[in-house]
Short mmCIF file of C-alpha atoms in Angstrom, two decimals:
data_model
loop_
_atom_site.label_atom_id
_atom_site.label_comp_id
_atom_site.label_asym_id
_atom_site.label_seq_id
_atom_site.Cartn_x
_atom_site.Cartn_y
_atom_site.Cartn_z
CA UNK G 946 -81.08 -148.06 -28.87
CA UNK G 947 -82.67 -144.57 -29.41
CA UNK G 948 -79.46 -143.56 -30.82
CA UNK G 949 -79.83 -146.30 -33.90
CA UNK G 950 -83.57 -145.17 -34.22
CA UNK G 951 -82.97 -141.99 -34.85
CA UNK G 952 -80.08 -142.98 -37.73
CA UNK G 953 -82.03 -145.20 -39.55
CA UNK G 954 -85.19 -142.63 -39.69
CA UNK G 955 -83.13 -139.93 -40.54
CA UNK G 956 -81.78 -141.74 -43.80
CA UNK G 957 -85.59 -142.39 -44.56
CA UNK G 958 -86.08 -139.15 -44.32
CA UNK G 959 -83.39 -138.18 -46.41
CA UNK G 960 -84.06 -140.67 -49.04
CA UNK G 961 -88.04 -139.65 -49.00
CA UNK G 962 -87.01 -136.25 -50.22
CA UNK G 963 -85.35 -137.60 -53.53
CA UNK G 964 -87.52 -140.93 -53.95
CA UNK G 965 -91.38 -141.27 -53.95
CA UNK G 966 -90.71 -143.65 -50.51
CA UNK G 967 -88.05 -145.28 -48.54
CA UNK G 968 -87.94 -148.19 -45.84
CA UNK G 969 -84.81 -148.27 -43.74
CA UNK G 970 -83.40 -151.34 -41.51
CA UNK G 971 -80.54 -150.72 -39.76
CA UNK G 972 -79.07 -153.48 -37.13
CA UNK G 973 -76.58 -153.27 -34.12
CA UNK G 974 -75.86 -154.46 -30.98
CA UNK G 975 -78.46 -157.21 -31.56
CA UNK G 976 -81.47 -154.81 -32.54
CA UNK G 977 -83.30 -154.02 -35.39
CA UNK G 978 -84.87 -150.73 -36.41
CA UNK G 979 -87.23 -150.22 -39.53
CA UNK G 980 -88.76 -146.72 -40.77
CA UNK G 981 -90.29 -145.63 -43.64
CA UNK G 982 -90.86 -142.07 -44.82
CA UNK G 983 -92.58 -140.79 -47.97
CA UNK G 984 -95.52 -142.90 -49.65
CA UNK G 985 -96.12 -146.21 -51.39
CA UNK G 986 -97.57 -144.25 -54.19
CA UNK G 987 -99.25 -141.25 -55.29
CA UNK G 988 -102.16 -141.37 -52.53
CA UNK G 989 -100.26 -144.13 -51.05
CA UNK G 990 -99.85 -144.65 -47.27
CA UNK G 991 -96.44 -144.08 -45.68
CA UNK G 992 -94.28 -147.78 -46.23
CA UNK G 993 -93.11 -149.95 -43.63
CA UNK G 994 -91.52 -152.92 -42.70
CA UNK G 995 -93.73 -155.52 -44.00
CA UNK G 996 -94.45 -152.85 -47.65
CA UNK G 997 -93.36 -155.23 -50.07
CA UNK G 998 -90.72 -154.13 -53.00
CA UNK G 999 -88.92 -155.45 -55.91
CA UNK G 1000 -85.41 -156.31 -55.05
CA UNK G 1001 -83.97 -156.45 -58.48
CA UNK G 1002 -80.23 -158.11 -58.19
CA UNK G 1003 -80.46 -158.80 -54.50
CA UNK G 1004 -82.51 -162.13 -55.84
CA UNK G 1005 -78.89 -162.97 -56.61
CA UNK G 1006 -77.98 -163.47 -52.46
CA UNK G 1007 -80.75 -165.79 -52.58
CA UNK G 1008 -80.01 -167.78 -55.33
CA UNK G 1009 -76.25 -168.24 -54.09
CA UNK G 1010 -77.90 -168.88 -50.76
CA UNK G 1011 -79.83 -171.97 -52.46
CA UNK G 1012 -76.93 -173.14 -54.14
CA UNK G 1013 -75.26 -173.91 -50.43
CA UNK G 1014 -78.20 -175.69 -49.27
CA UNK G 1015 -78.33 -177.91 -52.39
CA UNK G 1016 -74.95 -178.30 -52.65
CA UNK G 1017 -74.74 -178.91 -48.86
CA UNK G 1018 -77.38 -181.87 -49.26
CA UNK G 1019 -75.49 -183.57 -52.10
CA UNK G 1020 -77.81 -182.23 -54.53
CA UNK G 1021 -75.46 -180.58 -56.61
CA UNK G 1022 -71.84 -179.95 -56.28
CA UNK G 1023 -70.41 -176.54 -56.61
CA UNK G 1024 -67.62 -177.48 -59.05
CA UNK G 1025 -70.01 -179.37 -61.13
CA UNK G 1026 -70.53 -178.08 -64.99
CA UNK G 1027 -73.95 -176.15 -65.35
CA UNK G 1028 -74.55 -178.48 -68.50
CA UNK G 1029 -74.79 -181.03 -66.15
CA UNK G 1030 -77.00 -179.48 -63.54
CA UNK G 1031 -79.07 -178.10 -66.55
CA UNK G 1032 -79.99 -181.99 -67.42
CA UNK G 1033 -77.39 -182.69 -70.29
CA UNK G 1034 -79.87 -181.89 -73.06
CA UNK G 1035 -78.48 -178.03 -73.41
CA UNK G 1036 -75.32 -176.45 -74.93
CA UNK G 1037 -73.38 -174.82 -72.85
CA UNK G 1038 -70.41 -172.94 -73.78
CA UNK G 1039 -66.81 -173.48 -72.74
CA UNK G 1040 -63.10 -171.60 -73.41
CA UNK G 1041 -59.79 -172.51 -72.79
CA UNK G 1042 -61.09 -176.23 -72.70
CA UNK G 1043 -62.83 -175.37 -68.86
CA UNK G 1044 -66.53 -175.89 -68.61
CA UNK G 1045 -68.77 -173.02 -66.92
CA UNK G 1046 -69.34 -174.46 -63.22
CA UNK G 1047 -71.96 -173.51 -60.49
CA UNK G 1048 -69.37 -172.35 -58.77
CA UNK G 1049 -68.45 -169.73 -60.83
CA UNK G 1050 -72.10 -168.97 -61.66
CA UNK G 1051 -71.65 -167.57 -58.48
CA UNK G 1052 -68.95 -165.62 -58.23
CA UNK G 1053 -69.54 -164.16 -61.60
CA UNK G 1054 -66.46 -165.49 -62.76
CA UNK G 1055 -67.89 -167.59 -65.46
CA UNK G 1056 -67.45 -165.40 -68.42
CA UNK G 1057 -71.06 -164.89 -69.57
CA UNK G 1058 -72.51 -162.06 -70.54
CA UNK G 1059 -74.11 -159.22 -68.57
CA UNK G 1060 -77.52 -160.14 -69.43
CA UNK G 1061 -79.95 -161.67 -71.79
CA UNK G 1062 -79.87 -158.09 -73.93
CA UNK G 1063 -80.68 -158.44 -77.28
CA UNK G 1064 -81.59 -162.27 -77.12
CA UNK G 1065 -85.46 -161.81 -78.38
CA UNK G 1066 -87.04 -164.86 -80.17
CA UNK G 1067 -89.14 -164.27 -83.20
CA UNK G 1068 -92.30 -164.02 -81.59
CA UNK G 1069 -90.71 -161.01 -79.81
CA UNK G 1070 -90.21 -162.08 -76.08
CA UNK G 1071 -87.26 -164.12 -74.56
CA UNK G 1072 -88.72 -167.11 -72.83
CA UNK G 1073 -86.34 -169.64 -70.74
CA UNK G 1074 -86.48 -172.18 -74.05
CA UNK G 1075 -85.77 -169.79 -76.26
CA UNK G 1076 -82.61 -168.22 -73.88
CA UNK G 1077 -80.91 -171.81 -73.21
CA UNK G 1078 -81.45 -172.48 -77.17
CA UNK G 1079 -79.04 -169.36 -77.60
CA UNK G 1080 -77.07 -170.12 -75.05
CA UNK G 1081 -74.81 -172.59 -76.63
CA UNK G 1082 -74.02 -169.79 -79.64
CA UNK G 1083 -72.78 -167.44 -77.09
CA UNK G 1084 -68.91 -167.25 -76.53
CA UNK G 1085 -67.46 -166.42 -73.21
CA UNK G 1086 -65.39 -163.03 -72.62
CA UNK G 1087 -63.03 -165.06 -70.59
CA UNK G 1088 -61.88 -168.22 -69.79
CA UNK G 1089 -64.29 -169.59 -66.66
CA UNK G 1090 -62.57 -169.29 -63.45
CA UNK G 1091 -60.11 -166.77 -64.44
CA UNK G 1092 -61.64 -163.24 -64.48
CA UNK G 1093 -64.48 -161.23 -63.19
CA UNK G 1094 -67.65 -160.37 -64.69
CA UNK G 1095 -70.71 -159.68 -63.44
CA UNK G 1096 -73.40 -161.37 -64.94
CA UNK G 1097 -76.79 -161.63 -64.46
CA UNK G 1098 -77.47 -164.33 -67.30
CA UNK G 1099 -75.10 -166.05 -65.12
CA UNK G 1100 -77.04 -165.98 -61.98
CA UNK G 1101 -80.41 -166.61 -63.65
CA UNK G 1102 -78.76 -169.88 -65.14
CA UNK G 1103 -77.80 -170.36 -61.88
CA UNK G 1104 -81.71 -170.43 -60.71
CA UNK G 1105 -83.13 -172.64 -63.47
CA UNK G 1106 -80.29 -175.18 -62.83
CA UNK G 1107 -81.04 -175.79 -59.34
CA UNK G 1108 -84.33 -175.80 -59.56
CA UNK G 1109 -84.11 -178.36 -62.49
CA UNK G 1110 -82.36 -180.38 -60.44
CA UNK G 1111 -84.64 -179.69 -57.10
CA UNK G 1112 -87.68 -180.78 -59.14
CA UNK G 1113 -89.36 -177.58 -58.85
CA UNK G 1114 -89.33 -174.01 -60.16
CA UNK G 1115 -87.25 -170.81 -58.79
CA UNK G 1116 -89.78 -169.95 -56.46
CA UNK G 1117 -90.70 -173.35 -55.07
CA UNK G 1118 -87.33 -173.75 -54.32
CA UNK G 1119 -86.33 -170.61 -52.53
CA UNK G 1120 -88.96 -170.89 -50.51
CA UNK G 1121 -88.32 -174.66 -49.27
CA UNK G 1122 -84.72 -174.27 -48.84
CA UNK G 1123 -84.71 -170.62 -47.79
CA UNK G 1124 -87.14 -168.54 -46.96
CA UNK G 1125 -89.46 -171.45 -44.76
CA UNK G 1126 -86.01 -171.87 -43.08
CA UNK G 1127 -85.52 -168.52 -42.00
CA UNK G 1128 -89.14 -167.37 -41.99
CA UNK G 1129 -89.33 -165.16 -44.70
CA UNK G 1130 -93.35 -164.74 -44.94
CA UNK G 1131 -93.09 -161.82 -47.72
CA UNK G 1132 -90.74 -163.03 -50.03
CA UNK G 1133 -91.43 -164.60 -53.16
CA UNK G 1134 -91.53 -164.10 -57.24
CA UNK G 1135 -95.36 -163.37 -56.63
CA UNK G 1136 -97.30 -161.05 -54.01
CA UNK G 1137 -99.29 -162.73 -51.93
CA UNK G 1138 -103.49 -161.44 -51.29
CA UNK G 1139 -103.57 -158.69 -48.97
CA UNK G 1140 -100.28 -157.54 -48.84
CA UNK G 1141 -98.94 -153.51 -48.68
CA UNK G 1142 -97.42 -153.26 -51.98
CA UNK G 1143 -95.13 -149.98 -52.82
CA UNK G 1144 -95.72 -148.78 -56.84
CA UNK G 1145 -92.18 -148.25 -59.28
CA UNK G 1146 -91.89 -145.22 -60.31
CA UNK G 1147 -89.19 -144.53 -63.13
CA UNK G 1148 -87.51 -141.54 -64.55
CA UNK G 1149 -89.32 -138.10 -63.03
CA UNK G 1150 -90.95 -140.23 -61.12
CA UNK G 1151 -93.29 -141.38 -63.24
CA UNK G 1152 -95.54 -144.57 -62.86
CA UNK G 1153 -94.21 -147.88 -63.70
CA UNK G 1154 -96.15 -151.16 -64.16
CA UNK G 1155 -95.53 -153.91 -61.56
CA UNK G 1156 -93.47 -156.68 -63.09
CA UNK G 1157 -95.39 -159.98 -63.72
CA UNK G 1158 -92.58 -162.29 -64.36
CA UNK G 1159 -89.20 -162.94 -65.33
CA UNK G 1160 -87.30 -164.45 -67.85
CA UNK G 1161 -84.92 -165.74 -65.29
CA UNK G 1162 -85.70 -165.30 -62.10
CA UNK G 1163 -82.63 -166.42 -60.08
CA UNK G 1164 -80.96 -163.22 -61.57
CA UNK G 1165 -84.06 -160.52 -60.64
CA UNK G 1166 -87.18 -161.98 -60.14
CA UNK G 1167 -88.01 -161.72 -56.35
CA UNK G 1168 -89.48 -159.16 -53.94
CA UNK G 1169 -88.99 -158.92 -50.45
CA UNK G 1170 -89.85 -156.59 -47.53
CA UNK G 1171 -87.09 -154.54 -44.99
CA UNK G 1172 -88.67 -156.74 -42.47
CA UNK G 1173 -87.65 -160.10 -44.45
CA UNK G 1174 -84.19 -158.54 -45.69
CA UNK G 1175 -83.60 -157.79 -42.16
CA UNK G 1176 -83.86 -161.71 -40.73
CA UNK G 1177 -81.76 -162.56 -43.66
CA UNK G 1178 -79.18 -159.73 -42.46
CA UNK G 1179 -79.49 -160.94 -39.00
CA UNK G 1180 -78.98 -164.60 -39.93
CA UNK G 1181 -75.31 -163.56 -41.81
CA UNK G 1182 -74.33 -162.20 -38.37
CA UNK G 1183 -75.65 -165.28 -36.46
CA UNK G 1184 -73.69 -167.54 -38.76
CA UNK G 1185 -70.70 -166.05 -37.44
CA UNK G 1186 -71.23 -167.26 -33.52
CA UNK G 1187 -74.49 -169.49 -33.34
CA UNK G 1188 -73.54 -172.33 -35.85
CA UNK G 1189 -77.05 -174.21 -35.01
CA UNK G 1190 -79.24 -170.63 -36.37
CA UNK G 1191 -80.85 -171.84 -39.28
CA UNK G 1192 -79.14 -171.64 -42.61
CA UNK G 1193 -75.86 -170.94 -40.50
CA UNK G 1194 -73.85 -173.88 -42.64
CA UNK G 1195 -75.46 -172.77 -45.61
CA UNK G 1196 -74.35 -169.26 -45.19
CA UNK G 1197 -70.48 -170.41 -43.63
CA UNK G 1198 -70.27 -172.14 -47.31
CA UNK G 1199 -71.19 -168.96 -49.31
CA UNK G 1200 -68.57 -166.58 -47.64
CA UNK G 1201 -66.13 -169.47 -47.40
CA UNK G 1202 -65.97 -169.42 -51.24
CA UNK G 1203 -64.07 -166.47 -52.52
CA UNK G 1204 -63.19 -164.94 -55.83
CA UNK G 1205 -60.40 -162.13 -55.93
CA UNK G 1206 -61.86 -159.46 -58.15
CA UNK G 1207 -58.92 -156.72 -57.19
CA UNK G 1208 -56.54 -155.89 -54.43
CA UNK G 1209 -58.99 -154.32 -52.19
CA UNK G 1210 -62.23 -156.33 -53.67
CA UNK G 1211 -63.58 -159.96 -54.10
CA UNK G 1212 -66.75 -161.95 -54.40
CA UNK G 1213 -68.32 -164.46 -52.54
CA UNK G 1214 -71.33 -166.77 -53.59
CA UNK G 1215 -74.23 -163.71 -54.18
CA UNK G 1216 -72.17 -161.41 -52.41
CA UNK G 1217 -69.68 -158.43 -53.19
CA UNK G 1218 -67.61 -157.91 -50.47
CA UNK G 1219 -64.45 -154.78 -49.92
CA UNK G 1220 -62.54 -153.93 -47.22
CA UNK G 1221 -62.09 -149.97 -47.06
CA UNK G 1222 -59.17 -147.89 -47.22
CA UNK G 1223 -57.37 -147.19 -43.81
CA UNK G 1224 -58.23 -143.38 -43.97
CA UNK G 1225 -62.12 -144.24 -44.55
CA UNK G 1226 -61.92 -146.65 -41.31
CA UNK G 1227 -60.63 -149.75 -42.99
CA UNK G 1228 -64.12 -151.61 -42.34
CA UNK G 1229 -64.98 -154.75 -44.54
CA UNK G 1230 -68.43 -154.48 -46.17
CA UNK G 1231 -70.40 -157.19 -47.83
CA UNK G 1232 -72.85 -156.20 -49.73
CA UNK G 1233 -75.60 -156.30 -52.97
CA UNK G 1234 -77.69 -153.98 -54.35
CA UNK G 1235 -80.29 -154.37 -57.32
CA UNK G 1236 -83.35 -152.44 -59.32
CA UNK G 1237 -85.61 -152.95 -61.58
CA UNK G 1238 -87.85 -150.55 -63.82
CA UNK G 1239 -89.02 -148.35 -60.31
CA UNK G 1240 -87.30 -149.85 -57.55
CA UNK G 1241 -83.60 -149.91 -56.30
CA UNK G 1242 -83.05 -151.92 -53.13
CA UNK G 1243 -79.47 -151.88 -50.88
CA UNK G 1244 -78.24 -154.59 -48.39
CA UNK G 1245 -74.93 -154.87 -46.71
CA UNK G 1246 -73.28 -156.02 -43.36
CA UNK G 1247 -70.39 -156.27 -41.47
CA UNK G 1248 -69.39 -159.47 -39.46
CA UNK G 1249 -67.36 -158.46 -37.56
CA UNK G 1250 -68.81 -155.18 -36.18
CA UNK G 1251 -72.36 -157.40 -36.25
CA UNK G 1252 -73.90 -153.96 -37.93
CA UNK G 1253 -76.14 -154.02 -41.31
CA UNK G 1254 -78.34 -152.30 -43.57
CA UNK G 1255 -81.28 -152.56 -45.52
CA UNK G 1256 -82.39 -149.74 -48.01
CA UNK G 1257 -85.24 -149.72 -50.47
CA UNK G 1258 -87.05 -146.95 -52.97
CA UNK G 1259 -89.10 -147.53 -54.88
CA UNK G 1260 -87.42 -145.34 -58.05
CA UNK G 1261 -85.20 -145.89 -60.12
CA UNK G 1262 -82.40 -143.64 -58.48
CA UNK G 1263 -80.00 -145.95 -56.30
CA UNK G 1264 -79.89 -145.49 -52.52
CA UNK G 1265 -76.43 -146.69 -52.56
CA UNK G 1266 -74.55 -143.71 -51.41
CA UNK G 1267 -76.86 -143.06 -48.50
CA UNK G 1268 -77.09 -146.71 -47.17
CA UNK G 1269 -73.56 -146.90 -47.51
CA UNK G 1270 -72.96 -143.89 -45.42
CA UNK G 1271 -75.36 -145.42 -42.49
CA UNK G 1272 -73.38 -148.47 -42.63
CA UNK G 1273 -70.13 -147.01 -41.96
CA UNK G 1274 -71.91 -144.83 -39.27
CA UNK G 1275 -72.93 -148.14 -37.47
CA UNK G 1276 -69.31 -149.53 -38.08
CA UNK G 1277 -67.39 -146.94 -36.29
CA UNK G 1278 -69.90 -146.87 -33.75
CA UNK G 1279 -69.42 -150.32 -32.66
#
């Protein structure tokens, strides 16, 4: 569709002129376009589908994602206590006499804290040990189950639990039980030889060094390509209609779970979802967006329109406003 071409490199465009570079998906009537506009870099080439970026909090879609195949295999339940899944040997905190559950690891209803801010060990970093020895000194803002709060400790507790119990790290793990599934060649916690790699750039634009590793990496720690976000995109709108795609029962488990954050707003497992007001169309949007240091990255979709977006910079200024504006575009289109 020329017509969905010429969207998606117009937002590039648009996005170029504010960011050092900007790759686009946008997908509709069962096609996918990807542009890029701007550079990779100072001397960079232009980026592209397969230019690989960090994702930031999207990492979060996948780690929900892994949670419904595990849990889906028997090996771990949602509703089981993160203790548990964590191997029994760690304190985990509790309120209200309810233990945090994978569940709610999910939905970021657990009551954690935002993030791992402040938690440095002596020798000045904040390893995995070190963050599940403070762990069990941490109280909970709110009873688990009962509120919302979006954490990203949460989600990166999330990661190290599963793959605990998998037998493997993050990585290993996402890649078995999702990415090989789907075909994800250009997502991982570590770039592979050879790849097109876009540089961070941070506050005037100015260079920012890649990140090496995470402390967590269920919560940030991945980087992806359009071109991968987009089969991920396109496999939430096959799970809809084509219950044999890959991942489809997987996926039908992560929306099925739902967590009311407000009237018009809830989550699901890894996603944020919202239904618009009637005057701005009404359309339901579920959606995540992320950033690190020099990146910000944007997905979202809609169901039952079968539209979606993909939007990555690589600075630290979200693309939010502008993906958001394609998506509707798409929406009231189809």
């Amino acid at each position: 569709m020329d017509e969905l071409a010429d969207l998606v490199q117009t937002t590039a465009d648009r996005l170029a002129q504010q960011h050092v570079g900007a790759v686009v998906a946008g997908l509709a009537d069962g096609q996918v376009e990807i542009r890029g506009a701007g550079r990779t870099g100072r001397g960079g080439e232009v980026p592209g589908p397969h230019t690989v970026f960090e994702i930031g909090s999207v990492t979060k879609v996948f780690t929900s994602l892994l949670l419904a195949r595990l849990s889906l295999d028997g090996t771990v339940s949602l509703d089981e206590p993160l203790a548990d899944a964590l191997g029994g040997d760690v304190a985990v905190p509790s309120r209200g006499g309810q233990a945090v559950t994978l569940r709610q690891l999910a939905t970021h209803s657990s009551g954690l804290p935002k993030s791992t801010a402040g938690w440095r060990s002596r020798r000045g970093g904040c390893a995995a040990t070190s963050a599940l020895e403070r762990l069990g000194r941490t109280r909970l803002r709110s009873v688990p189950g009962r509120g919302f709060r979006y954490s990203g400790l949460g989600a990166g507790l999330l990661g190290l639990a599963l793959a605990r119990r998998a037998g493997t790290g993050y990585e290993e793990a996402v890649e078995q039980e999702v990415c090989g599934p789907l075909g994800l060649t250009d997502t991982g916690v570590r770039v592979g030889a050879g790849r097109s790699v876009a540089d961070g750039h941070g506050f005037r634009g100015r260079p920012v060094a890649p990140r090496h590793s995470a402390v967590l990496p269920g919560a940030g720690g991945l980087r992806s390509t359009a071109a991968d976000l987009a089969v991920l995109l396109q496999a939430q709108l096959a799970a809809e209609h084509a219950p044999e795609a890959p991942l489809s029962a997987a996926i039908a488990l992560t929306r099925e779970t739902r967590h009311r954050v407000n009237p018009f707003a809830w989550t699901h497992l890894g996603w944020l979802g919202h239904r618009l007001h009637t005057q701005q169309g009404g359309h339901l949007q579920i959606w995540h967006n992320g950033g690190t240091a020099g990146f910000r990255a944007f997905i979202a979709f809609d169901p039952g329109k079968s539209v979606g977006v993909v939007t990555l910079v690589n600075t630290h200024r979200p693309p939010d406003a502008a993906a958001t504006a394609l998506l509707r575009r798409l929406q009231t289109a189809a």
